[in-house]
């Protein structure tokens, strides 16, 4: 192995400041003397010349070391390894016509180096970090997260961080132009459990008491409206202790917005304007407004989801009418109990074989959780209806009627699920997405035309069988529609909220509502939710007090910044657009968090831990305890 160059041999300021970045030089710089600094991405030895691709976050520049120009620099360059940090001084010259790289912004030029300074050396990285995609191999994500400082050097992540930065700037500029104040709200607040689990922070000065990290600044932004701030926004960290997935993190960032004297239309129009600015600045795309609207009920009935992907068809159809009094016990029982039979017409799939349909049935049962799949096919050979239920159990005339109702043509397939609503709609919605992926109807991330959609008119609350009470569909500060106030006494599940969600390509990217601004209405909501006066005062007394002192009508929205960046970047996971994300299990492998704390810290906080029998803290934890000494 060649001897590694030593970083301490040359001073880091040998060449002074860099004159250009590694993505900046063009043919117009021909003949200029430049200083570049960065990482050695690749090294190639060609006939006595050494070529180094020098990389920083701005791009790549090819640097040539010729022994006739500087023998010492050429010799040192021959020993460089990937990820060594170097500074070079040299002259820009055009590449020969045959050597131009059209895929590289700097591909028309190269720098002939006359001096090289090694600023630091690198051990062999655990994976290849090259900007050249063909050099990189598939790397386990846990390994990349453990060495995140190397992973961050990848051009894709560098570009995503830059995109995120630009989104911050556009957002702040937009709200400043619309007379909003950026106000910070506390990170240590009171636990108001209503939704996901809180992250709790023990108080040393107040034994037995805990702060909570905010799931959102909801109550604080309402207080700001009562305080006359009028228009508030904040790019804010929020925390939820919940199970994770590709588009969910325990700590996340949202664009939080609140306005006094706002109507639903005011909030929607303002949000659409922000989306227009973001897509114009970050994607060079003009968005048409207003965005389409769907009621919650219509979204569920047509797409089986309150965040529908409308970029493809395969809409759900209520087939219940076609299966009245069939004599087929499964269908008759569901219809008689008020359930639904939901169909999805799949054009051109009527010739699918039995093996393919068996695999689909397995998905329906094992992944979607439905009781079973009943299908009807019109094969392209015109041979008549084919179904997976015997004619004796379900006469084919019902299949014919269903196919007719669905508008099926020769060569089409009709899938049906049956069950109680709304569960069967949600299952059919999952089946719709599965079929879209199977048929390649959903564009890959970052491809296709973006489709925004407002989902409105949500139920105010729903009955939770496990808790034995009504719970808020959004949060307990959401205002009901004025005409539904009387329903809160006897039929709260029938009340409609002044709430709205913004959906992009089947992803919820924001949600908000008009808030309750009158104390008597807020108490009525608490009563419907089973929160008695004493509990309401204990948990939300400060808000109820504020509503008694001239609270203006107000409303707002919170937009998921991480998810917005993910969709703008065409990334597959939030972890690709957050500098230091957590894994699926909520850990950060690089710094090894969460970690044990020593017993002395727990004593200071007046905390004793009760661990499962199979979990034992490392010895180092107990050793630092005053009790252990």
Coordinates of C-alpha atoms in Angstrom, one line a residue:
X1 CA 0.0 0.0 0.0
X2 CA 1.5 3.4 -0.9
X3 CA 2.5 5.7 1.9
X4 CA -0.2 8.1 2.9
X5 CA 0.5 11.8 2.6
X6 CA 0.6 13.5 5.9
X7 CA -1.7 16.5 6.4
X8 CA 0.6 18.3 8.9
X9 CA 3.4 18.6 6.4
X10 CA 1.7 21.7 4.8
X11 CA -0.2 24.6 6.4
X12 CA -3.9 24.7 5.6
X13 CA -3.5 28.4 4.5
X14 CA -0.6 27.7 2.2
X15 CA -2.7 28.8 -0.9
X16 CA -4.8 31.3 1.0
X17 CA -8.5 31.5 0.3
X18 CA -10.1 29.4 -2.4
X19 CA -11.0 31.5 -5.4
X20 CA -13.8 29.3 -6.8
X21 CA -15.9 26.3 -5.9
X22 CA -15.5 22.9 -7.7
X23 CA -18.7 23.5 -9.7
X24 CA -18.0 27.0 -10.8
X25 CA -15.3 27.1 -13.5
X26 CA -16.3 27.3 -17.1
X27 CA -14.6 28.0 -20.5
X28 CA -14.7 31.7 -19.8
X29 CA -12.2 31.2 -17.0
X30 CA -9.5 29.9 -19.5
X31 CA -6.1 31.1 -18.4
X32 CA -7.0 32.2 -14.9
X33 CA -5.0 31.0 -11.9
X34 CA -7.3 29.5 -9.3
X35 CA -7.3 27.9 -5.9
X36 CA -9.7 25.1 -5.3
X37 CA -10.3 23.1 -2.1
X38 CA -12.2 19.9 -1.5
X39 CA -12.2 16.1 -1.4
X40 CA -10.3 13.8 -3.7
X41 CA -13.2 11.9 -5.3
X42 CA -11.3 9.7 -7.8
X43 CA -7.7 9.3 -9.0
X44 CA -6.6 8.1 -12.4
X45 CA -3.0 7.6 -13.6
X46 CA -2.7 8.0 -17.4
X47 CA 0.7 7.8 -19.0
X48 CA 2.6 9.8 -16.4
X49 CA -0.3 12.3 -15.8
X50 CA -2.4 12.0 -12.6
X51 CA -6.0 13.1 -12.9
X52 CA -8.0 13.9 -9.7
X53 CA -11.7 14.7 -9.7
X54 CA -11.9 17.3 -6.9
X55 CA -15.3 17.5 -5.2
X56 CA -17.2 19.9 -2.9
X57 CA -20.9 20.4 -2.4
X58 CA -21.0 22.6 -5.6
X59 CA -19.7 20.0 -8.0
X60 CA -16.6 18.3 -9.5
X61 CA -13.5 19.8 -11.3
X62 CA -10.9 17.7 -13.1
X63 CA -7.4 18.6 -11.9
X64 CA -4.3 17.4 -13.8
X65 CA -0.9 16.9 -12.2
X66 CA 1.9 16.9 -14.7
X67 CA 5.5 16.1 -13.5
X68 CA 6.8 18.7 -16.0
X69 CA 4.8 21.4 -14.2
X70 CA 5.6 20.4 -10.6
X71 CA 7.2 17.1 -9.8
X72 CA 6.5 17.3 -6.1
X73 CA 2.8 17.9 -6.6
X74 CA 2.7 15.1 -9.2
X75 CA 4.3 12.7 -6.8
X76 CA 2.0 13.6 -3.9
X77 CA -1.0 13.4 -6.1
X78 CA 0.0 9.8 -7.0
X79 CA -0.4 8.8 -3.4
X80 CA -3.8 10.5 -2.8
X81 CA -6.7 8.3 -1.8
X82 CA -10.5 8.9 -1.9
X83 CA -11.8 11.4 0.6
X84 CA -8.4 13.0 1.3
X85 CA -8.9 16.8 1.8
X86 CA -6.7 18.9 -0.5
X87 CA -6.0 22.4 -1.7
X88 CA -4.6 23.0 -5.2
X89 CA -3.4 26.0 -7.1
X90 CA -3.3 25.9 -10.9
X91 CA -4.3 27.3 -14.2
X92 CA -7.6 26.8 -16.0
X93 CA -7.4 25.4 -19.6
X94 CA -9.9 24.0 -22.0
X95 CA -10.1 20.3 -22.5
X96 CA -9.6 18.8 -25.9
X97 CA -12.7 18.3 -28.0
X98 CA -12.5 14.5 -27.5
X99 CA -12.2 15.0 -23.7
X100 CA -15.1 17.3 -23.1
X101 CA -17.6 15.8 -20.6
X102 CA -21.1 17.0 -21.6
X103 CA -22.6 15.6 -18.4
X104 CA -20.5 17.8 -16.1
X105 CA -21.1 21.5 -15.8
X106 CA -17.3 22.0 -15.6
X107 CA -16.8 19.4 -18.3
X108 CA -15.3 21.9 -20.8
X109 CA -12.3 22.7 -18.7
X110 CA -9.7 21.3 -16.4
X111 CA -7.1 22.8 -14.0
X112 CA -3.4 22.0 -14.6
X113 CA -2.0 22.1 -11.0
X114 CA 1.2 23.7 -10.1
X115 CA 1.0 23.1 -6.4
X116 CA -0.8 20.7 -4.0
X117 CA -1.4 21.0 -0.3
X118 CA -2.8 18.0 1.6
X119 CA -5.0 19.4 4.4
X120 CA -6.1 16.0 5.8
X121 CA -6.0 12.4 5.0
X122 CA -8.8 9.8 5.2
X123 CA -8.9 6.2 6.2
X124 CA -10.6 3.9 3.7
X125 CA -14.3 4.8 4.0
X126 CA -16.8 2.0 4.9
X127 CA -18.6 2.7 1.6
X128 CA -17.8 4.6 -1.6
X129 CA -18.8 8.3 -1.4
X130 CA -18.1 9.2 -5.0
X131 CA -20.1 11.8 -7.0
X132 CA -19.7 9.3 -9.9
X133 CA -22.9 7.2 -9.5
X134 CA -21.4 4.2 -11.4
X135 CA -18.7 3.9 -8.7
X136 CA -21.1 3.6 -5.8
X137 CA -22.6 0.3 -4.6
X138 CA -25.9 -0.3 -2.8
X139 CA -25.2 0.4 0.8
X140 CA -27.2 -0.7 3.8
X141 CA -29.0 2.4 5.2
X142 CA -28.1 1.7 8.8
X143 CA -24.4 1.8 7.8
X144 CA -24.9 5.1 5.9
X145 CA -26.7 6.6 9.0
X146 CA -23.9 5.4 11.3
X147 CA -21.4 7.3 9.1
X148 CA -23.8 10.1 8.3
X149 CA -20.9 12.6 7.9
X150 CA -19.7 10.5 4.9
X151 CA -23.2 9.9 3.6
X152 CA -23.9 13.7 3.6
X153 CA -21.1 14.1 1.1
X154 CA -23.2 12.4 -1.6
X155 CA -24.4 14.9 -4.2
X156 CA -28.0 13.8 -3.8
X157 CA -28.0 14.7 -0.1
X158 CA -26.1 17.9 -0.7
X159 CA -28.7 18.9 -3.2
X160 CA -31.6 18.0 -0.9
X161 CA -30.1 20.1 1.9
X162 CA -29.7 23.0 -0.5
X163 CA -33.3 22.6 -1.6
X164 CA -34.5 22.6 2.0
X165 CA -32.5 25.8 2.6
X166 CA -34.1 27.5 -0.4
X167 CA -37.6 26.4 0.8
X168 CA -36.9 28.1 4.2
X169 CA -35.9 31.3 2.4
X170 CA -39.0 31.3 0.0
X171 CA -41.3 30.6 2.9
X172 CA -39.9 33.4 5.1
X173 CA -40.0 35.8 2.2
X174 CA -43.6 34.9 1.4
X175 CA -45.0 35.4 4.9
X176 CA -43.0 38.6 5.4
X177 CA -44.5 39.9 2.2
X178 CA -48.0 39.1 3.6
X179 CA -47.4 40.9 6.9
X180 CA -46.8 37.9 9.2
X181 CA -44.7 38.0 12.3
X182 CA -42.2 35.1 12.9
X183 CA -42.6 34.3 16.6
X184 CA -40.9 31.5 18.5
X185 CA -43.0 29.4 20.9
X186 CA -41.7 27.3 23.9
X187 CA -40.1 23.9 23.4
X188 CA -40.7 23.0 27.0
X189 CA -44.4 23.1 27.6
X190 CA -47.3 21.4 29.4
X191 CA -48.4 17.9 28.5
X192 CA -51.9 18.0 27.0
X193 CA -52.3 14.4 25.8
X194 CA -54.8 14.3 23.0
X195 CA -53.4 12.5 20.0
X196 CA -50.0 10.9 19.8
X197 CA -47.8 10.2 22.9
X198 CA -45.8 13.1 24.3
X199 CA -42.1 13.1 24.8
X200 CA -41.7 14.1 28.5
X201 CA -38.8 16.0 30.1
X202 CA -38.4 15.7 33.8
X203 CA -37.9 18.9 35.9
X204 CA -35.0 18.9 38.4
X205 CA -36.3 22.0 40.2
X206 CA -39.8 20.6 40.5
X207 CA -39.5 16.9 41.6
X208 CA -42.1 14.7 40.0
X209 CA -43.2 17.2 37.4
X210 CA -42.5 17.0 33.7
X211 CA -42.4 19.3 30.7
X212 CA -43.6 18.0 27.4
X213 CA -42.0 18.6 24.0
X214 CA -44.7 20.1 21.7
X215 CA -46.6 17.9 19.3
X216 CA -47.4 21.3 17.7
X217 CA -47.6 24.9 19.0
X218 CA -51.4 24.7 18.7
X219 CA -52.4 26.4 22.0
X220 CA -49.5 28.9 21.9
X221 CA -50.4 30.2 18.4
X222 CA -54.1 30.6 19.6
X223 CA -52.8 32.6 22.6
X224 CA -50.8 34.7 20.2
X225 CA -54.0 35.5 18.3
X226 CA -55.7 36.5 21.6
X227 CA -52.6 38.6 22.3
X228 CA -53.2 40.6 19.1
X229 CA -50.3 39.2 17.0
X230 CA -52.8 39.1 14.2
X231 CA -50.7 37.1 11.8
X232 CA -48.1 34.5 13.0
X233 CA -45.9 32.0 11.4
X234 CA -43.0 29.8 12.5
X235 CA -40.8 27.1 11.1
X236 CA -40.9 24.9 14.1
X237 CA -39.7 21.6 15.5
X238 CA -42.4 19.3 16.8
X239 CA -42.2 15.9 18.5
X240 CA -44.5 12.9 18.6
X241 CA -43.6 9.6 20.3
X242 CA -45.3 7.3 17.7
X243 CA -44.4 4.3 15.5
X244 CA -42.3 5.4 12.6
X245 CA -42.3 4.7 8.9
X246 CA -40.7 6.1 5.7
X247 CA -42.6 9.4 5.9
X248 CA -42.7 9.9 9.7
X249 CA -40.0 10.9 12.2
X250 CA -40.3 11.4 16.0
X251 CA -39.0 14.9 15.6
X252 CA -40.1 16.8 12.5
X253 CA -40.4 20.4 11.2
X254 CA -43.6 22.1 10.2
X255 CA -44.5 25.5 8.8
X256 CA -47.0 26.8 11.4
X257 CA -49.4 29.5 10.5
X258 CA -52.3 31.3 12.3
X259 CA -54.4 34.4 11.4
X260 CA -57.0 36.5 13.2
X261 CA -60.3 37.2 11.5
X262 CA -59.6 34.4 9.0
X263 CA -62.2 32.4 7.1
X264 CA -61.5 29.0 5.7
X265 CA -61.2 30.6 2.2
X266 CA -58.6 33.0 3.6
X267 CA -56.4 30.2 4.9
X268 CA -56.7 28.1 1.7
X269 CA -56.0 31.0 -0.6
X270 CA -52.9 32.0 1.4
X271 CA -51.6 28.5 1.4
X272 CA -52.1 28.1 -2.3
X273 CA -50.1 31.3 -2.8
X274 CA -47.2 29.8 -0.8
X275 CA -47.3 26.6 -2.9
X276 CA -47.2 28.7 -6.0
X277 CA -44.1 30.6 -4.8
X278 CA -42.4 27.3 -3.7
X279 CA -43.0 25.5 -7.0
X280 CA -42.0 28.6 -9.0
X281 CA -38.7 29.1 -7.0
X282 CA -37.7 25.5 -6.5
X283 CA -39.1 23.7 -9.5
X284 CA -39.5 26.5 -12.1
X285 CA -43.2 25.4 -12.4
X286 CA -46.3 27.5 -12.4
X287 CA -49.2 26.0 -10.5
X288 CA -52.9 26.7 -11.4
X289 CA -55.1 27.8 -8.5
X290 CA -57.5 27.3 -6.9
X291 CA -56.8 23.7 -6.1
X292 CA -59.7 21.2 -6.5
X293 CA -61.8 20.4 -3.4
X294 CA -63.2 17.1 -2.3
X295 CA -65.3 16.6 0.8
X296 CA -64.1 14.0 3.3
X297 CA -67.1 11.9 2.5
X298 CA -66.6 12.0 -1.3
X299 CA -62.9 11.3 -1.0
X300 CA -63.7 8.2 1.1
X301 CA -66.4 7.0 -1.3
X302 CA -64.4 7.6 -4.5
X303 CA -60.9 6.8 -3.4
X304 CA -61.1 5.0 0.0
X305 CA -58.8 7.6 1.6
X306 CA -58.8 11.0 3.1
X307 CA -55.5 11.7 1.2
X308 CA -56.4 10.4 -2.2
X309 CA -53.9 10.1 -5.1
X310 CA -55.9 11.5 -8.0
X311 CA -53.1 11.1 -10.6
X312 CA -54.8 7.9 -11.9
X313 CA -58.3 6.5 -12.2
X314 CA -59.5 3.2 -10.7
X315 CA -62.1 5.0 -8.7
X316 CA -64.2 3.0 -6.2
X317 CA -67.9 2.2 -7.1
X318 CA -70.7 1.3 -4.7
X319 CA -71.9 -2.0 -6.1
X320 CA -74.3 -2.8 -3.2
X321 CA -77.4 -2.3 -5.4
X322 CA -76.3 -4.9 -7.9
X323 CA -76.0 -7.5 -5.2
X324 CA -79.4 -7.2 -3.5
X325 CA -81.1 -10.5 -2.5
X326 CA -78.5 -12.7 -4.4
X327 CA -78.9 -15.7 -2.1
X328 CA -75.2 -15.6 -1.6
X329 CA -75.0 -15.6 2.2
X330 CA -71.8 -13.5 2.5
X331 CA -73.3 -10.6 0.5
X332 CA -76.8 -10.9 1.9
X333 CA -75.5 -10.7 5.5
X334 CA -73.4 -7.6 4.8
X335 CA -76.2 -5.9 2.8
X336 CA -78.8 -6.7 5.4
X337 CA -76.6 -5.2 8.2
X338 CA -76.1 -2.0 6.3
X339 CA -72.7 -2.8 5.0
X340 CA -71.3 -2.0 1.5
X341 CA -70.0 -3.9 -1.5
X342 CA -67.3 -1.9 -3.2
X343 CA -66.0 -2.5 -6.7
X344 CA -62.9 -1.4 -8.7
X345 CA -62.9 -1.8 -12.5
X346 CA -59.5 -2.6 -13.8
X347 CA -59.4 -2.0 -17.6
X348 CA -57.6 -4.5 -19.8
X349 CA -56.9 -7.1 -17.0
X350 CA -59.8 -9.5 -17.7
X351 CA -57.4 -12.2 -19.0
X352 CA -55.4 -12.5 -15.7
X353 CA -54.7 -16.1 -14.9
X354 CA -55.8 -18.1 -11.8
X355 CA -52.3 -17.9 -10.3
X356 CA -52.1 -14.1 -10.6
X357 CA -55.6 -13.8 -9.0
X358 CA -54.7 -16.2 -6.2
X359 CA -51.7 -14.0 -5.4
X360 CA -53.9 -10.9 -5.4
X361 CA -56.4 -12.7 -3.0
X362 CA -53.4 -13.4 -0.7
X363 CA -52.5 -9.6 -0.7
X364 CA -56.1 -8.7 0.1
X365 CA -56.3 -11.1 3.1
X366 CA -52.8 -10.9 4.5
X367 CA -51.7 -7.3 3.8
X368 CA -54.9 -5.3 3.4
X369 CA -56.8 -7.3 6.1
X370 CA -60.1 -7.8 4.2
X371 CA -62.0 -11.1 4.6
X372 CA -61.7 -12.0 1.0
X373 CA -61.8 -10.9 -2.7
X374 CA -64.6 -11.7 -5.1
X375 CA -63.9 -10.9 -8.7
X376 CA -65.6 -10.9 -12.1
X377 CA -63.8 -11.1 -15.5
X378 CA -64.9 -10.4 -19.0
X379 CA -62.1 -12.2 -21.0
X380 CA -61.1 -10.7 -24.3
X381 CA -62.2 -13.8 -26.2
X382 CA -65.8 -13.0 -25.4
X383 CA -66.5 -16.3 -23.6
X384 CA -68.7 -14.8 -20.9
X385 CA -68.4 -13.9 -17.3
X386 CA -65.7 -15.6 -15.2
X387 CA -66.0 -15.4 -11.4
X388 CA -64.3 -17.0 -8.4
X389 CA -67.7 -17.9 -6.8
X390 CA -69.6 -20.9 -8.1
X391 CA -72.7 -20.2 -10.2
X392 CA -74.8 -22.1 -7.6
X393 CA -73.6 -19.8 -4.8
X394 CA -73.8 -16.6 -6.8
X395 CA -75.6 -16.8 -10.2
X396 CA -73.6 -15.2 -13.0
X397 CA -76.5 -12.8 -13.7
X398 CA -75.4 -10.8 -10.7
X399 CA -71.9 -10.7 -12.0
X400 CA -73.2 -9.5 -15.3
X401 CA -75.2 -6.7 -13.6
X402 CA -72.2 -5.6 -11.6
X403 CA -70.0 -5.5 -14.6
X404 CA -72.7 -3.5 -16.4
X405 CA -73.0 -1.1 -13.5
X406 CA -69.2 -0.7 -13.4
X407 CA -69.1 0.1 -17.1
X408 CA -66.8 -2.9 -17.7
X409 CA -65.9 -3.7 -21.3
X410 CA -64.6 -6.9 -22.9
X411 CA -61.2 -7.6 -21.5
X412 CA -61.9 -5.9 -18.1
X413 CA -61.7 -7.1 -14.5
X414 CA -63.9 -6.1 -11.6
X415 CA -62.7 -6.5 -8.1
X416 CA -65.1 -6.4 -5.1
X417 CA -64.7 -6.2 -1.4
X418 CA -67.6 -6.4 1.1
X419 CA -67.9 -5.3 4.7
X420 CA -68.9 -2.6 7.2
X421 CA -68.4 1.1 6.2
X422 CA -66.1 2.9 6.5
X423 CA -63.7 0.0 6.9
X424 CA -64.5 -1.5 3.5
X425 CA -63.9 1.8 1.8
X426 CA -60.5 2.1 3.4
X427 CA -59.6 -1.5 2.4
X428 CA -60.8 -0.9 -1.2
X429 CA -58.6 2.3 -1.2
X430 CA -55.5 0.2 -0.3
X431 CA -56.4 -2.3 -3.0
X432 CA -56.7 0.6 -5.5
X433 CA -53.2 1.7 -4.6
X434 CA -51.9 -1.8 -4.8
X435 CA -53.3 -2.3 -8.3
X436 CA -52.0 1.1 -9.4
X437 CA -48.5 0.1 -8.3
X438 CA -48.9 -3.3 -9.9
X439 CA -49.9 -1.7 -13.2
X440 CA -47.3 1.1 -13.1
X441 CA -50.0 3.8 -13.0
X442 CA -48.4 5.8 -10.1
X443 CA -45.5 8.0 -11.3
X444 CA -42.2 7.4 -9.5
X445 CA -41.2 10.1 -6.9
X446 CA -40.2 13.3 -8.7
X447 CA -41.9 12.3 -12.0
X448 CA -45.2 13.3 -13.5
X449 CA -47.3 16.3 -12.9
X450 CA -48.0 17.3 -9.3
X451 CA -51.6 17.2 -8.3
X452 CA -52.8 19.2 -5.3
X453 CA -56.1 18.7 -3.6
X454 CA -58.0 20.1 -0.7
X455 CA -60.0 17.7 1.4
X456 CA -62.7 19.5 3.5
X457 CA -65.8 19.0 5.6
X458 CA -64.2 16.4 8.0
X459 CA -66.3 14.9 10.8
X460 CA -65.7 16.9 14.0
X461 CA -65.3 13.8 16.1
X462 CA -65.7 10.0 16.0
X463 CA -66.5 7.4 18.6
X464 CA -63.6 5.4 19.9
X465 CA -64.7 1.9 21.0
X466 CA -61.5 1.3 23.0
X467 CA -61.8 4.5 25.0
X468 CA -65.6 4.4 25.2
X469 CA -65.9 8.0 24.3
X470 CA -65.8 10.5 21.4
X471 CA -62.4 11.7 20.2
X472 CA -61.5 14.7 18.0
X473 CA -60.7 13.8 14.4
X474 CA -58.1 16.7 14.3
X475 CA -57.9 18.3 17.8
X476 CA -60.3 19.6 20.4
X477 CA -59.9 23.3 19.4
X478 CA -61.4 22.8 15.9
X479 CA -64.6 24.8 15.4
X480 CA -67.7 23.0 14.2
X481 CA -69.7 24.4 11.4
X482 CA -72.1 27.0 12.9
X483 CA -75.2 25.2 11.8
X484 CA -74.0 22.0 13.5
X485 CA -73.6 23.4 17.0
X486 CA -76.9 21.9 18.2
X487 CA -75.7 18.4 17.2
X488 CA -73.0 18.4 19.9
X489 CA -75.6 17.7 22.6
X490 CA -77.1 14.5 21.1
X491 CA -75.3 13.5 17.9
X492 CA -71.7 14.8 18.0
X493 CA -70.6 12.3 15.4
X494 CA -72.9 14.0 12.9
X495 CA -71.2 17.4 13.3
X496 CA -68.9 18.7 10.6
X497 CA -65.7 20.5 11.3
X498 CA -64.4 23.7 9.8
X499 CA -61.2 21.7 8.9
X500 CA -59.2 21.1 5.8
X501 CA -56.2 19.0 4.7
X502 CA -53.9 19.8 1.8
X503 CA -53.0 16.7 -0.2
X504 CA -50.2 16.3 -2.8
X505 CA -49.9 13.2 -5.0
X506 CA -51.6 11.1 -2.3
X507 CA -49.6 12.5 0.6
X508 CA -51.1 14.7 3.3
X509 CA -48.7 17.7 3.5
X510 CA -50.7 20.0 5.7
X511 CA -53.8 20.4 7.8
X512 CA -55.6 23.1 9.7
X513 CA -58.9 24.5 10.8
X514 CA -60.9 27.5 12.0
X515 CA -60.5 27.5 15.7
X516 CA -63.0 27.9 18.5
X517 CA -62.8 31.5 19.8
X518 CA -65.7 31.5 22.3
X519 CA -65.4 29.9 25.7
X520 CA -68.9 28.4 25.8
X521 CA -68.4 26.6 22.5
X522 CA -65.0 25.2 23.7
X523 CA -66.7 23.9 26.9
X524 CA -69.4 22.3 24.8
X525 CA -66.7 20.5 22.8
X526 CA -65.0 19.3 26.0
X527 CA -68.3 18.0 27.3
X528 CA -68.9 16.0 24.1
X529 CA -65.4 14.6 24.3
X530 CA -66.0 13.4 27.9
X531 CA -63.6 16.0 29.4
X532 CA -65.3 17.3 32.6
X533 CA -64.9 20.8 33.9
X534 CA -62.2 19.9 36.4
X535 CA -60.1 18.1 33.9
X536 CA -60.6 20.9 31.3
X537 CA -59.5 23.5 33.8
X538 CA -56.5 21.5 34.8
X539 CA -55.3 20.8 31.2
X540 CA -56.5 23.9 29.3
X541 CA -57.5 26.4 32.0
X542 CA -55.1 29.0 30.5
X543 CA -56.8 28.8 27.1
X544 CA -60.3 28.9 28.5
X545 CA -59.3 32.0 30.5
X546 CA -57.9 33.6 27.3
X547 CA -61.1 32.9 25.4
X548 CA -62.9 34.9 28.1
X549 CA -60.9 38.0 27.3
X550 CA -61.9 39.1 23.9
X551 CA -60.4 36.3 21.7
X552 CA -60.9 37.2 18.0
X553 CA -62.1 34.6 15.4
X554 CA -58.9 32.9 14.1
X555 CA -57.7 29.9 12.1
X556 CA -54.6 28.5 10.5
X557 CA -52.7 25.6 9.1
X558 CA -49.6 23.5 9.7
X559 CA -47.6 22.2 6.7
X560 CA -45.2 19.3 7.0
X561 CA -41.9 20.8 5.9
X562 CA -40.0 17.5 5.7
X563 CA -42.6 15.9 3.6
X564 CA -42.8 18.9 1.3
X565 CA -39.0 18.8 0.7
X566 CA -39.2 15.0 0.2
X567 CA -41.8 15.5 -2.6
X568 CA -40.1 18.4 -4.1
X569 CA -36.8 16.4 -4.2
X570 CA -38.4 13.3 -5.6
X571 CA -37.0 11.3 -2.6
X572 CA -38.4 8.1 -1.3
X573 CA -37.9 8.8 2.4
X574 CA -37.9 11.6 4.9
X575 CA -34.4 10.4 5.9
X576 CA -33.1 11.6 2.6
X577 CA -34.1 15.2 3.3
X578 CA -33.2 15.5 7.0
X579 CA -29.5 16.0 7.9
X580 CA -29.5 13.7 10.9
X581 CA -32.6 11.5 10.9
X582 CA -33.7 8.7 13.1
X583 CA -34.1 5.1 12.0
X584 CA -37.3 3.1 11.9
X585 CA -36.8 2.2 15.5
X586 CA -36.3 5.8 16.6
X587 CA -32.5 5.6 17.0
X588 CA -29.7 7.8 15.6
X589 CA -26.8 5.3 14.9
X590 CA -24.1 8.0 14.5
X591 CA -24.3 9.4 18.0
X592 CA -26.0 6.3 19.5
X593 CA -29.1 8.0 20.8
X594 CA -31.2 7.4 22.8
X595 CA -28.5 6.5 25.2
X596 CA -28.2 5.5 28.9
X597 CA -27.6 8.2 31.4
X598 CA -25.8 7.6 34.6
X599 CA -27.5 7.0 38.0
X600 CA -26.3 10.4 39.3
X601 CA -28.3 12.2 36.7
X602 CA -31.4 10.2 37.5
X603 CA -31.0 11.0 41.2
X604 CA -30.8 14.7 40.4
X605 CA -34.1 14.3 38.6
X606 CA -35.6 12.2 41.3
X607 CA -36.2 9.4 38.9
X608 CA -36.0 5.6 39.3
X609 CA -36.2 3.4 36.3
X610 CA -38.1 0.2 36.0
X611 CA -36.7 -1.9 33.2
X612 CA -37.9 -5.1 31.6
X613 CA -36.3 -8.3 33.0
X614 CA -34.2 -8.8 29.8
X615 CA -32.8 -5.2 29.8
X616 CA -29.8 -4.3 31.9
X617 CA -27.9 -1.0 31.8
X618 CA -24.2 -1.2 31.1
X619 CA -21.8 -1.2 34.1
X620 CA -20.5 2.2 33.3
X621 CA -23.9 3.7 34.2
X622 CA -24.0 2.5 37.8
X623 CA -20.3 3.3 38.4
X624 CA -20.9 7.0 38.2
X625 CA -23.6 6.9 40.8
X626 CA -23.3 8.5 44.2
X627 CA -25.2 5.5 45.5
X628 CA -22.7 3.1 44.0
X629 CA -19.9 5.0 45.8

